[in-house]
Amino acid sequence: AKDSGKNNFKSYCPEMEQGLRFRRELEVELRHALTRGELELAFQPLLHLSSGQISGCEALIRWKHPVRGYIPPSEFIPVAEETGLIGTIGEWVLKTACKAAVSWPPHIKVAVNLSPIQFRTRDIVSEVRAAIAESEIAADRIELEITESALIDDSKLTEVALFELRSLGVSIVLDDFGTGYSSLNYLRKYPFQKIKIDRSFVGEIETSQDCLTIVEITLLLAKRLDLLITAEGVETVEQLNLLKALGCTQAQGYLISRPLSAACILDFVRTQSGN
Ligand code: C2E
Ligand code: CA
Ligand code: CA
Ligand code: CA
């Protein structure tokens, strides 16, 4: 009976079957992607609004697949997380991002995304310490971006790790603010220096009164809690001016620059700094 059930599933859901096969193939290929050098980092600049200077760049992973072409992180990061491969990949991202950043002007920070899985399955503090030692980057140039989902299980382990990371001198950033759960308690409990407003809010600040209100209140909250704030996904001059007028610290988005290759970002930050 079980077998025929399986057959029915196969014949009635060819799309799902195909989806699963694709995912399994992706998993196998992802295992090799690192060793074959198919993973790359792109860097997207962050504009400091009151000075008009580039003050940081976020590392964003890219997979250049030899056959399928470019695969976005939204497709393979979940697979990497489910299979545990995110541990090795995340460590590579950390080291590679720090190595790239040492050749930028020293006032420019580097932001690295951490998966919640890295806190649960790896010694993330040792990995960050090793990345700092190997690259010889100043710890205060590193920003670690974590989403609320890293904090959702309220684990003591994650809490301790975050405070240890902070004591190394790196900054802790709450990413995708407002899209998860109970963010306000997290702000009280963990050692954040900065929050990032998700681009789903930023994209509608001119068209939705509700989005504008949410952004305004978030900015006020950040200010009162002595937190810096970055707005993600800024695509228009109007959005930029509005955010600036509201006292937002930094802006990131296609208006300022798309994510660039390591070589291009080096040119970009050097030109910006007049070197
Ligand atoms: P995120 O951390 O929220 O990163 C911002 C995403 O918004 C990036 O997508 C960026 O390319 C995109 N973006 C930036 N400016 C604009 C804009 O003006 N308009 C629009 N429409 N999009 C903009 P990307 O590079 O595809 O990355 C997607 C997500 O994948 C990231 O979201 C992050 O959660 C995850 N990710 C990327 N790299 C890594 C990594 O190294 N490790 C981990 N764990 N996750 C990563
Ligand atoms: Ca991020
Ligand atoms: Ca994110
Ligand atoms: Ca986001």
CSV table of C-alpha atoms and ligand atoms in Angstrom, one decimal:
chain,number,residue,atom,x,y,z
A,1,ALA,CA,0.0,0.0,0.0
A,2,LYS,CA,2.9,2.3,0.8
A,3,ASP,CA,4.5,1.7,-2.5
A,4,SER,CA,1.4,2.5,-4.5
A,5,GLY,CA,0.9,5.7,-2.4
A,6,LYS,CA,4.4,6.7,-3.5
A,7,ASN,CA,3.6,6.0,-7.1
A,8,ASN,CA,0.4,8.1,-6.9
A,9,PHE,CA,2.4,10.9,-5.4
A,10,LYS,CA,4.8,10.6,-8.3
A,11,SER,CA,2.2,10.6,-11.0
A,12,TYR,CA,0.0,13.4,-9.6
A,13,CYS,CA,2.7,15.8,-8.5
A,14,PRO,CA,5.4,15.9,-11.2
A,15,GLU,CA,6.3,19.5,-10.3
A,16,MET,CA,6.9,18.6,-6.7
A,17,GLU,CA,9.0,15.5,-7.6
A,18,GLN,CA,11.0,17.8,-9.9
A,19,GLY,CA,11.5,20.3,-7.1
A,20,LEU,CA,12.8,17.7,-4.7
A,21,ARG,CA,15.2,16.3,-7.2
A,22,PHE,CA,16.5,19.8,-7.9
A,23,ARG,CA,17.0,20.3,-4.2
A,24,ARG,CA,18.9,17.0,-3.8
A,25,GLU,CA,21.1,17.8,-6.8
A,26,LEU,CA,21.7,21.3,-5.4
A,27,GLU,CA,22.8,19.8,-2.1
A,28,VAL,CA,25.3,17.5,-3.7
A,29,GLU,CA,26.7,20.3,-5.9
A,30,LEU,CA,26.9,22.7,-3.0
A,31,ARG,CA,29.2,20.3,-1.2
A,32,HIS,CA,31.6,20.8,-4.1
A,33,ALA,CA,31.0,24.5,-4.7
A,34,LEU,CA,33.4,25.6,-2.0
A,35,THR,CA,36.3,23.4,-3.0
A,36,ARG,CA,35.8,24.2,-6.7
A,37,GLY,CA,35.9,27.9,-6.0
A,38,GLU,CA,32.4,28.5,-7.3
A,39,LEU,CA,31.4,30.7,-4.3
A,40,GLU,CA,32.1,34.4,-4.4
A,41,LEU,CA,31.4,37.4,-2.3
A,42,ALA,CA,29.8,40.5,-3.6
A,43,PHE,CA,30.0,43.7,-1.5
A,44,GLN,CA,27.4,46.4,-1.3
A,45,PRO,CA,28.4,49.8,0.1
A,46,LEU,CA,26.6,51.5,3.0
A,47,LEU,CA,26.3,55.3,2.8
A,48,HIS,CA,26.7,57.3,6.0
A,49,LEU,CA,23.9,59.9,5.6
A,50,SER,CA,25.2,62.9,7.6
A,51,SER,CA,28.7,62.8,6.1
A,52,GLY,CA,27.9,61.6,2.7
A,53,GLN,CA,30.7,59.1,3.0
A,54,ILE,CA,30.8,55.3,2.4
A,55,SER,CA,31.2,53.9,5.8
A,56,GLY,CA,30.9,50.2,5.3
A,57,CYS,CA,30.2,47.3,2.9
A,58,GLU,CA,28.0,44.2,3.4
A,59,ALA,CA,29.4,40.9,2.1
A,60,LEU,CA,26.7,39.0,0.1
A,61,ILE,CA,27.4,35.5,-1.1
A,62,ARG,CA,27.1,34.4,-4.7
A,63,TRP,CA,27.2,31.0,-6.3
A,64,LYS,CA,28.4,30.9,-9.8
A,65,HIS,CA,27.3,27.5,-10.9
A,66,PRO,CA,29.1,26.2,-14.0
A,67,VAL,CA,25.9,24.9,-15.7
A,68,ARG,CA,23.0,26.5,-14.0
A,69,GLY,CA,24.6,30.0,-13.9
A,70,TYR,CA,24.1,32.3,-11.1
A,71,ILE,CA,22.1,30.9,-8.1
A,72,PRO,CA,20.9,33.5,-5.6
A,73,PRO,CA,21.5,33.0,-1.9
A,74,SER,CA,17.7,32.8,-1.3
A,75,GLU,CA,17.8,29.5,-3.1
A,76,PHE,CA,20.9,27.9,-1.7
A,77,ILE,CA,21.3,29.3,1.8
A,78,PRO,CA,18.2,27.3,3.0
A,79,VAL,CA,19.7,24.2,1.5
A,80,ALA,CA,23.0,24.9,3.2
A,81,GLU,CA,21.2,25.4,6.5
A,82,GLU,CA,19.3,22.2,6.3
A,83,THR,CA,22.3,20.2,5.4
A,84,GLY,CA,24.7,21.8,7.9
A,85,LEU,CA,26.9,23.0,5.0
A,86,ILE,CA,26.3,26.6,6.2
A,87,GLY,CA,29.0,25.9,8.9
A,88,THR,CA,31.8,25.6,6.4
A,89,ILE,CA,30.4,28.1,4.0
A,90,GLY,CA,29.8,30.6,6.8
A,91,GLU,CA,33.4,30.2,8.0
A,92,TRP,CA,34.6,30.8,4.5
A,93,VAL,CA,32.5,34.0,4.2
A,94,LEU,CA,33.9,35.3,7.4
A,95,LYS,CA,37.5,34.8,6.4
A,96,THR,CA,37.1,35.9,2.9
A,97,ALA,CA,35.2,39.1,3.8
A,98,CYS,CA,37.8,40.1,6.4
A,99,LYS,CA,40.7,39.4,4.0
A,100,ALA,CA,39.0,41.7,1.4
A,101,ALA,CA,38.3,44.4,3.9
A,102,VAL,CA,41.9,44.8,5.0
A,103,SER,CA,42.7,46.4,1.6
A,104,TRP,CA,40.0,49.0,2.0
A,105,PRO,CA,40.5,52.4,3.6
A,106,PRO,CA,40.5,51.7,7.4
A,107,HIS,CA,37.4,53.8,8.2
A,108,ILE,CA,35.3,51.4,6.1
A,109,LYS,CA,33.7,48.5,8.0
A,110,VAL,CA,32.8,45.1,6.7
A,111,ALA,CA,29.4,43.5,7.5
A,112,VAL,CA,29.0,39.7,7.5
A,113,ASN,CA,25.7,37.8,7.6
A,114,LEU,CA,25.6,35.0,10.2
A,115,SER,CA,23.1,32.2,10.0
A,116,PRO,CA,21.4,31.1,13.2
A,117,ILE,CA,22.7,27.6,12.5
A,118,GLN,CA,26.2,28.9,12.9
A,119,PHE,CA,25.4,29.7,16.5
A,120,ARG,CA,23.9,26.3,17.2
A,121,THR,CA,26.5,24.1,15.5
A,122,ARG,CA,29.8,26.0,15.5
A,123,ASP,CA,32.1,27.7,17.8
A,124,ILE,CA,31.3,31.0,16.2
A,125,VAL,CA,33.4,33.0,18.7
A,126,SER,CA,36.6,31.0,17.8
A,127,GLU,CA,35.8,31.4,14.1
A,128,VAL,CA,35.5,35.1,14.4
A,129,ARG,CA,38.7,35.3,16.5
A,130,ALA,CA,40.5,33.2,13.9
A,131,ALA,CA,39.3,35.4,11.0
A,132,ILE,CA,40.5,38.5,12.8
A,133,ALA,CA,43.9,36.9,13.6
A,134,GLU,CA,44.4,35.6,10.0
A,135,SER,CA,43.5,38.8,8.2
A,136,GLU,CA,44.9,41.1,10.9
A,137,ILE,CA,41.8,43.3,10.5
A,138,ALA,CA,40.9,45.6,13.5
A,139,ALA,CA,38.0,43.9,15.3
A,140,ASP,CA,36.0,47.2,15.4
A,141,ARG,CA,35.8,47.1,11.6
A,142,ILE,CA,33.7,44.0,11.7
A,143,GLU,CA,29.9,44.0,11.9
A,144,LEU,CA,28.0,40.7,12.4
A,145,GLU,CA,24.5,40.8,11.1
A,146,ILE,CA,22.0,38.4,12.6
A,147,THR,CA,18.3,38.0,12.1
A,148,GLU,CA,15.7,37.6,14.8
A,149,SER,CA,15.4,33.9,13.9
A,150,ALA,CA,18.9,33.4,15.6
A,151,LEU,CA,17.4,34.5,18.9
A,152,ILE,CA,14.0,32.8,18.6
A,153,ASP,CA,14.9,29.7,20.7
A,154,ASP,CA,16.2,32.1,23.4
A,155,SER,CA,19.2,29.9,23.9
A,156,LYS,CA,21.7,30.7,26.6
A,157,LEU,CA,24.4,29.6,24.2
A,158,THR,CA,23.6,32.2,21.6
A,159,GLU,CA,23.3,34.9,24.3
A,160,VAL,CA,26.7,34.0,25.7
A,161,ALA,CA,28.2,33.9,22.2
A,162,LEU,CA,26.9,37.4,21.4
A,163,PHE,CA,28.3,38.9,24.5
A,164,GLU,CA,31.7,37.2,23.9
A,165,LEU,CA,31.7,38.4,20.3
A,166,ARG,CA,31.0,41.9,21.5
A,167,SER,CA,33.9,41.7,23.9
A,168,LEU,CA,36.2,40.9,21.0
A,169,GLY,CA,35.3,44.4,19.8
A,170,VAL,CA,33.1,43.5,16.8
A,171,SER,CA,29.6,45.1,16.4
A,172,ILE,CA,26.4,43.1,16.5
A,173,VAL,CA,23.6,44.2,14.1
A,174,LEU,CA,20.0,43.1,14.2
A,175,ASP,CA,19.1,42.4,10.5
A,176,ASP,CA,15.7,42.5,8.9
A,177,PHE,CA,14.2,44.4,11.8
A,178,GLY,CA,10.5,44.2,12.1
A,179,THR,CA,10.0,41.1,10.0
A,180,GLY,CA,10.2,38.5,12.8
A,181,TYR,CA,8.9,38.2,16.4
A,182,SER,CA,9.3,40.1,19.6
A,183,SER,CA,12.1,42.3,18.4
A,184,LEU,CA,11.6,44.7,21.3
A,185,ASN,CA,12.6,42.2,23.9
A,186,TYR,CA,15.7,41.3,21.8
A,187,LEU,CA,16.8,44.9,21.8
A,188,ARG,CA,16.7,44.9,25.6
A,189,LYS,CA,18.4,41.6,26.1
A,190,TYR,CA,21.3,41.4,23.5
A,191,PRO,CA,24.3,43.7,22.9
A,192,PHE,CA,23.3,45.3,19.6
A,193,GLN,CA,24.9,48.4,18.2
A,194,LYS,CA,22.8,48.8,15.2
A,195,ILE,CA,19.5,47.7,13.6
A,196,LYS,CA,18.7,47.3,9.9
A,197,ILE,CA,15.2,48.2,8.7
A,198,ASP,CA,14.1,45.7,6.1
A,199,ARG,CA,13.6,46.8,2.6
A,200,SER,CA,10.0,45.7,2.7
A,201,PHE,CA,9.4,48.8,4.8
A,202,VAL,CA,11.8,51.1,3.1
A,203,GLY,CA,10.3,50.4,-0.4
A,204,GLU,CA,7.0,51.8,0.6
A,205,ILE,CA,7.8,54.8,2.7
A,206,GLU,CA,6.5,57.2,0.0
A,207,THR,CA,3.4,55.2,-0.8
A,208,SER,CA,2.2,53.8,2.4
A,209,GLN,CA,1.5,56.0,5.5
A,210,ASP,CA,1.7,52.8,7.6
A,211,CYS,CA,5.2,52.0,6.4
A,212,LEU,CA,6.3,55.6,6.9
A,213,THR,CA,5.0,55.5,10.5
A,214,ILE,CA,6.7,52.2,11.2
A,215,VAL,CA,10.0,53.6,9.9
A,216,GLU,CA,9.6,56.8,11.9
A,217,ILE,CA,8.9,55.0,15.1
A,218,THR,CA,11.8,52.6,14.5
A,219,LEU,CA,14.1,55.5,14.0
A,220,LEU,CA,12.9,57.1,17.2
A,221,LEU,CA,13.2,53.9,19.1
A,222,ALA,CA,16.8,53.4,17.8
A,223,LYS,CA,17.7,56.9,18.7
A,224,ARG,CA,16.4,56.6,22.2
A,225,LEU,CA,18.1,53.2,22.7
A,226,ASP,CA,21.3,54.7,21.4
A,227,LEU,CA,21.4,52.4,18.4
A,228,LEU,CA,22.6,53.1,14.9
A,229,ILE,CA,20.2,52.4,12.1
A,230,THR,CA,20.6,51.4,8.5
A,231,ALA,CA,17.8,51.5,5.9
A,232,GLU,CA,18.0,48.6,3.4
A,233,GLY,CA,16.8,48.6,-0.2
A,234,VAL,CA,17.0,52.4,-0.9
A,235,GLU,CA,16.2,52.8,-4.6
A,236,THR,CA,15.1,56.4,-5.1
A,237,VAL,CA,16.4,59.8,-4.3
A,238,GLU,CA,13.1,60.6,-2.6
A,239,GLN,CA,13.5,57.7,-0.2
A,240,LEU,CA,17.1,58.7,0.5
A,241,ASN,CA,16.1,62.3,1.3
A,242,LEU,CA,13.2,61.3,3.5
A,243,LEU,CA,15.4,58.9,5.5
A,244,LYS,CA,18.1,61.6,5.9
A,245,ALA,CA,15.5,64.1,7.1
A,246,LEU,CA,14.2,61.5,9.6
A,247,GLY,CA,17.7,61.1,11.1
A,248,CYS,CA,18.6,57.6,9.7
A,249,THR,CA,22.3,56.8,10.1
A,250,GLN,CA,23.0,54.9,6.9
A,251,ALA,CA,21.4,53.9,3.7
A,252,GLN,CA,22.1,50.8,1.5
A,253,GLY,CA,20.5,50.0,-1.8
A,254,TYR,CA,20.6,50.1,-5.6
A,255,LEU,CA,20.5,53.9,-5.6
A,256,ILE,CA,23.9,54.0,-3.9
A,257,SER,CA,25.3,50.9,-5.6
A,258,ARG,CA,24.4,47.3,-6.5
A,259,PRO,CA,26.5,44.7,-4.8
A,260,LEU,CA,29.9,44.7,-6.5
A,261,SER,CA,32.7,42.1,-7.0
A,262,ALA,CA,35.7,42.3,-4.7
A,263,ALA,CA,37.8,44.0,-7.4
A,264,CYS,CA,35.1,46.6,-8.2
A,265,ILE,CA,34.3,47.5,-4.5
A,266,LEU,CA,38.0,48.1,-3.9
A,267,ASP,CA,37.9,50.7,-6.8
A,268,PHE,CA,34.7,52.1,-5.5
A,269,VAL,CA,35.8,52.7,-1.9
A,270,ARG,CA,39.2,54.0,-3.0
A,271,THR,CA,37.6,56.5,-5.4
A,272,GLN,CA,35.1,57.5,-2.7
A,273,SER,CA,37.9,58.2,-0.2
A,274,GLY,CA,39.9,60.1,-2.7
A,275,ASN,CA,42.9,57.7,-2.7
B,1,C2E,P1,19.9,40.6,3.5
B,1,C2E,O1,20.9,40.3,4.5
B,1,C2E,O2,18.6,41.3,3.9
B,1,C2E,O3,20.6,41.4,2.3
B,1,C2E,C1,20.1,42.4,1.5
B,1,C2E,C2,19.6,41.8,0.2
B,1,C2E,O4,18.9,42.9,-0.5
B,1,C2E,C3,20.6,41.4,-0.7
B,1,C2E,O5,20.1,40.3,-1.5
B,1,C2E,C4,20.9,42.6,-1.6
B,1,C2E,O6,21.4,42.3,-2.9
B,1,C2E,C5,19.4,43.1,-1.8
B,1,C2E,N1,19.4,44.5,-2.1
B,1,C2E,C6,20.2,45.5,-1.7
B,1,C2E,N2,19.8,46.7,-2.1
B,1,C2E,C7,18.6,46.5,-2.8
B,1,C2E,C8,17.7,47.3,-3.4
B,1,C2E,O7,17.8,48.6,-3.5
B,1,C2E,N3,16.6,46.7,-4.0
B,1,C2E,C9,16.4,45.4,-3.9
B,1,C2E,N4,15.3,44.9,-4.5
B,1,C2E,N5,17.2,44.6,-3.3
B,1,C2E,C10,18.3,45.1,-2.7
B,1,C2E,P2,20.9,39.0,-1.8
B,1,C2E,O8,22.4,39.3,-2.0
B,1,C2E,O9,20.2,38.2,-2.9
B,1,C2E,O10,20.9,38.2,-0.4
B,1,C2E,C11,19.6,37.7,0.1
B,1,C2E,C12,19.8,37.3,1.5
B,1,C2E,O11,20.6,36.1,1.5
B,1,C2E,C13,20.4,38.3,2.4
B,1,C2E,O12,19.4,39.2,2.8
B,1,C2E,C14,20.9,37.4,3.5
B,1,C2E,O13,19.8,37.1,4.4
B,1,C2E,C15,21.2,36.1,2.8
B,1,C2E,N6,22.7,36.1,2.6
B,1,C2E,C16,23.5,36.7,1.7
B,1,C2E,N7,24.8,36.4,1.9
B,1,C2E,C17,24.9,35.6,3.0
B,1,C2E,C18,25.9,35.0,3.7
B,1,C2E,O14,27.1,35.1,3.4
B,1,C2E,N8,25.6,34.2,4.8
B,1,C2E,C19,24.3,34.1,5.2
B,1,C2E,N9,24.0,33.3,6.3
B,1,C2E,N10,23.2,34.6,4.5
B,1,C2E,C20,23.5,35.4,3.4
B,2,CA,CA,22.2,41.4,6.0
B,3,CA,CA,18.7,39.4,6.2
B,4,CA,CA,16.6,42.3,4.4
